[in-house]
Amino acid sequence: MQFDELKKLYDLPFFDLIQRSRKVHEANWPENEVQLCTLLSIKTGGCSEDCSYCAQSARYTTEVGAERLMEKCDIMERAKEALDNGSTRFCMGAAWKGVRDGTKRFDQVLDIVESVSELGMEVCTTLGELGEVEAQKLKEAGVTAYNHNIDTSPEHYKNIVSTHTFQDRLNTLRHVQDAGMSVCSGGILGLGETTDDRIKMLEILSNFNPQPESVPINSLVPIPGTPLAESQGVDSFEVVRMIAIARIAIPKAKVRLSAGRKQMSEELQTLCFFAGANSIFYGDKLLTTGNPQSQADLNLLKKLGLEPQKPNRGQDSPEAEDTRPREPALA
Ligand code: SAM
Ligand code: DTB
Ligand code: SF4
């Protein structure tokens, strides 16, 4: 969808907008299910990049210190726990600028992925920049989806990060698609962006061919010590509007209500589910910050008559439409 169409939707009276997004949601996701994904930070902190929201950047003094890559046996234990607790997706995050083929740490990651993928969950990784070869090898090792957020509009991205560019992010996403992995890409609300920046971000995501398989919508968790420590929270209704236009613009994506849920009321999360969110991170920790307790999430889903999504191995990445260029492109 194009910017003007999305902006018109975003500016609709609130009830009109969520009614529209609900219809799209029901047509594409009739099951009343929410996917539970477990996140694990397999390599925490000490990152060379300067993303101004991030607890893991080595450039800021935060409570998070630099740790080594976790041992495979510990990761496997956490992955099995996630499976037993009902997660259908396991996402491993690393605080790296990126990974390079031929390095010891990349070989270690490939070995970890091979073992985790044998458990039968969707396997997602988020390791920073990838080239063509790295993407191909991750796919072969069993990664089904790669998370790499574009985070905001290209214009605003420069104000948030200086150590890599928006185009670098798009290049990685291109390599992910070319290797046949699903793209998981979304953004953060609360980086001091305008509404137009948010809409621009969604315009770009919705014009990927194929469209992303999942779209995380994070609300900034302000981290003491980072440049965005004092950022104002995002208005609740703006979060719901974003979920709604994400659902309309990318109907088949899992729209994942991601960071920031701990600060949200159950009622706000419910509005987000109504408007089109159908996936959450599940477990009491995200990467370095807190998340609602698992039991609280299960209770909420139960109260709403929503089911955790059944395990599925239908993880093939979405097919490209022939009629549109494959390149994720700046509009
Ligand atoms: N280093 C990899 C990268 O940058 O893609 C992977 C990890 S990074 C922490 C993954 C995503 O988490 C970021 O792109 C951002 O959207 C989100 N994130 C990080 N810190 C956050 C915060 N304080 N609040 C909300 N979202 C955050
Ligand atoms: C995404 O979009 N959100 C997740 C996941 N992808 C990797 C990460 C959220 C991180 C929140 C801040 C933290 O815990 O450090
Ligand atoms: Fe590093 Fe990713 Fe954090 Fe940026 S968001 S500082 S690349 S871990």
Coordinates of C-alpha atoms in Angstrom, one line a residue, residues 22-229:
R22 CA -10.9 -6.5 12.3
K23 CA -12.6 -7.5 9.0
V24 CA -9.2 -8.0 7.4
H25 CA -8.0 -10.0 10.4
E26 CA -11.1 -12.3 10.4
A27 CA -10.8 -12.9 6.7
N28 CA -7.1 -14.0 7.0
W29 CA -6.9 -15.3 10.5
P30 CA -10.2 -16.9 11.4
E31 CA -8.8 -19.2 14.1
N32 CA -8.8 -17.0 17.2
E33 CA -5.2 -17.9 17.8
V34 CA -2.2 -16.1 19.1
Q35 CA 1.3 -17.4 18.4
L36 CA 3.6 -17.7 21.4
C37 CA 7.2 -17.0 20.6
T38 CA 10.1 -17.4 23.0
L39 CA 13.1 -15.1 22.8
L40 CA 16.5 -16.0 24.0
S41 CA 19.5 -13.6 24.0
I42 CA 22.3 -16.1 23.1
K43 CA 24.9 -13.3 23.1
T44 CA 24.2 -10.3 25.2
G45 CA 25.7 -6.8 25.3
G46 CA 29.0 -5.3 24.1
C47 CA 27.6 -4.5 20.6
S48 CA 29.7 -2.1 18.4
E49 CA 26.6 -0.3 17.1
D50 CA 25.1 2.8 18.5
C51 CA 21.3 2.2 18.2
S52 CA 20.2 4.9 20.6
Y53 CA 17.4 2.8 22.2
C54 CA 19.5 -0.3 22.9
A55 CA 20.7 -1.6 26.3
Q56 CA 23.3 -3.7 24.5
S57 CA 25.3 -1.1 22.7
A58 CA 28.9 -0.9 24.1
R59 CA 28.7 2.9 23.6
Y60 CA 26.4 3.5 26.5
T61 CA 26.7 2.7 30.1
T62 CA 23.7 0.6 30.9
E63 CA 23.0 -2.2 33.4
V64 CA 23.8 -4.7 30.7
G65 CA 27.3 -6.0 30.5
A66 CA 29.0 -7.8 27.6
E67 CA 28.7 -11.6 27.8
R68 CA 30.0 -14.4 25.7
L69 CA 28.0 -16.6 23.3
M70 CA 26.0 -19.1 25.4
E71 CA 26.9 -22.7 25.4
K72 CA 24.9 -24.9 23.0
C73 CA 23.8 -27.2 25.8
D74 CA 22.3 -24.3 27.8
I75 CA 20.5 -22.9 24.7
M76 CA 19.1 -26.4 24.0
E77 CA 17.7 -26.6 27.5
R78 CA 16.0 -23.3 27.0
A79 CA 14.6 -24.3 23.6
K80 CA 13.2 -27.5 25.0
E81 CA 11.6 -25.6 27.8
A82 CA 10.0 -23.2 25.3
L83 CA 8.6 -26.1 23.3
D84 CA 7.2 -27.7 26.5
N85 CA 5.6 -24.5 27.5
G86 CA 3.7 -24.2 24.2
S87 CA 5.9 -21.9 22.1
T88 CA 5.8 -22.6 18.4
R89 CA 8.7 -20.3 17.6
F90 CA 12.1 -19.9 19.2
C91 CA 14.0 -16.7 18.4
M92 CA 17.7 -16.4 19.2
G93 CA 19.1 -12.9 19.4
A94 CA 22.7 -11.8 19.4
A95 CA 24.1 -8.3 20.0
W96 CA 26.4 -8.2 17.0
K97 CA 26.8 -5.8 14.1
G98 CA 26.5 -8.9 12.0
V99 CA 28.0 -12.3 11.3
R100 CA 30.6 -13.4 8.8
D101 CA 31.1 -16.7 7.1
G102 CA 34.3 -18.5 8.0
T103 CA 34.4 -17.2 11.6
K104 CA 34.3 -19.4 14.6
R105 CA 31.3 -17.7 16.0
F106 CA 29.3 -18.2 12.8
D107 CA 30.1 -21.9 12.8
Q108 CA 29.0 -22.1 16.4
V109 CA 25.7 -20.4 15.5
L110 CA 25.1 -22.8 12.6
D111 CA 25.7 -25.7 14.8
I112 CA 23.3 -24.4 17.4
V113 CA 20.6 -23.7 14.8
E114 CA 20.9 -27.2 13.4
S115 CA 20.2 -28.7 16.8
V116 CA 17.4 -26.3 17.7
S117 CA 15.7 -26.9 14.4
E118 CA 15.4 -30.6 15.1
L119 CA 13.0 -29.8 17.9
G120 CA 10.3 -28.9 15.4
M121 CA 9.6 -25.3 16.3
E122 CA 10.0 -22.4 13.9
V123 CA 13.5 -21.2 14.3
C124 CA 14.1 -17.5 14.1
T125 CA 17.5 -15.7 14.5
T126 CA 18.4 -12.1 14.8
L127 CA 22.2 -11.7 14.5
G128 CA 22.5 -8.3 12.7
E129 CA 23.8 -7.9 9.1
L130 CA 24.0 -10.8 6.8
G131 CA 25.5 -11.2 3.3
E132 CA 24.3 -13.6 0.7
V133 CA 26.4 -16.5 1.8
E134 CA 25.6 -16.1 5.5
A135 CA 21.9 -16.1 4.7
Q136 CA 22.1 -19.2 2.6
K137 CA 24.0 -21.1 5.3
L138 CA 21.6 -20.1 8.0
K139 CA 18.7 -21.3 5.8
E140 CA 20.5 -24.6 5.2
A141 CA 21.1 -25.0 8.9
G142 CA 17.4 -24.7 9.6
V143 CA 16.5 -21.0 10.2
T144 CA 13.0 -20.5 9.1
A145 CA 12.7 -16.7 9.7
Y146 CA 15.2 -13.9 10.2
N147 CA 14.3 -10.9 12.3
H148 CA 15.8 -7.6 11.2
N149 CA 13.8 -4.6 12.0
I150 CA 13.8 -1.4 9.8
D151 CA 12.6 0.2 13.1
T152 CA 11.4 3.6 11.7
S153 CA 11.4 5.7 8.5
P154 CA 14.6 6.1 6.4
E155 CA 14.6 9.8 7.3
H156 CA 14.4 9.2 11.0
Y157 CA 16.7 6.2 11.1
K158 CA 19.7 8.6 10.7
N159 CA 18.7 10.3 14.0
I160 CA 18.7 7.0 15.8
V161 CA 21.7 5.0 14.5
S162 CA 24.9 6.3 12.9
T163 CA 27.0 3.1 12.7
H164 CA 25.0 1.6 9.8
T165 CA 22.4 2.8 7.4
F166 CA 18.8 2.1 6.6
Q167 CA 20.0 0.8 3.2
D168 CA 22.2 -1.7 5.1
R169 CA 19.1 -3.0 6.8
L170 CA 17.3 -3.4 3.5
N171 CA 20.3 -5.2 1.9
T172 CA 20.3 -7.8 4.7
L173 CA 16.5 -8.3 4.3
R174 CA 17.1 -8.8 0.6
H175 CA 19.7 -11.5 1.3
V176 CA 17.2 -13.1 3.7
Q177 CA 14.5 -13.3 1.1
D178 CA 16.9 -14.5 -1.6
A179 CA 17.9 -17.4 0.6
G180 CA 14.3 -18.4 1.1
M181 CA 13.9 -17.5 4.7
S182 CA 10.8 -15.6 5.9
V183 CA 11.3 -12.0 6.8
C184 CA 10.4 -10.8 10.2
S185 CA 10.7 -7.0 10.2
G186 CA 9.0 -4.2 12.0
G187 CA 9.9 -1.3 14.2
I188 CA 9.7 0.6 17.4
L189 CA 7.2 3.3 18.5
G190 CA 8.5 6.0 20.7
L191 CA 11.8 7.0 19.1
G192 CA 10.7 10.6 18.8
E193 CA 9.3 9.8 15.3
T194 CA 6.3 11.5 13.7
T195 CA 3.2 9.8 12.7
D196 CA 4.4 10.1 9.1
D197 CA 7.6 8.3 10.0
R198 CA 5.5 5.4 11.3
I199 CA 3.4 5.3 8.3
K200 CA 6.4 5.5 6.0
M201 CA 7.9 2.5 7.8
L202 CA 4.8 0.5 7.2
E203 CA 4.6 1.6 3.6
I204 CA 8.1 0.2 3.0
L205 CA 7.3 -3.1 4.8
S206 CA 4.1 -3.5 2.9
N207 CA 5.8 -3.1 -0.4
F208 CA 8.3 -5.9 0.2
N209 CA 7.8 -8.7 -2.3
P210 CA 6.9 -11.1 -0.7
Q211 CA 5.5 -9.2 2.2
P212 CA 7.1 -9.9 5.6
E213 CA 5.9 -13.1 7.2
S214 CA 5.9 -11.3 10.6
V215 CA 5.9 -7.7 11.7
P216 CA 6.9 -6.9 15.3
I217 CA 5.6 -3.7 16.7
N218 CA 7.7 -2.7 19.7
S219 CA 7.0 0.1 22.0
L220 CA 10.2 1.6 23.3
V221 CA 11.3 0.4 26.7
P222 CA 13.4 3.3 27.8
I223 CA 16.8 2.2 29.0
P224 CA 18.7 4.3 31.6
G225 CA 22.1 5.3 30.1
T226 CA 20.9 5.4 26.5
P227 CA 20.2 8.6 24.6
L228 CA 16.4 7.7 24.6
A229 CA 16.3 7.0 28.4

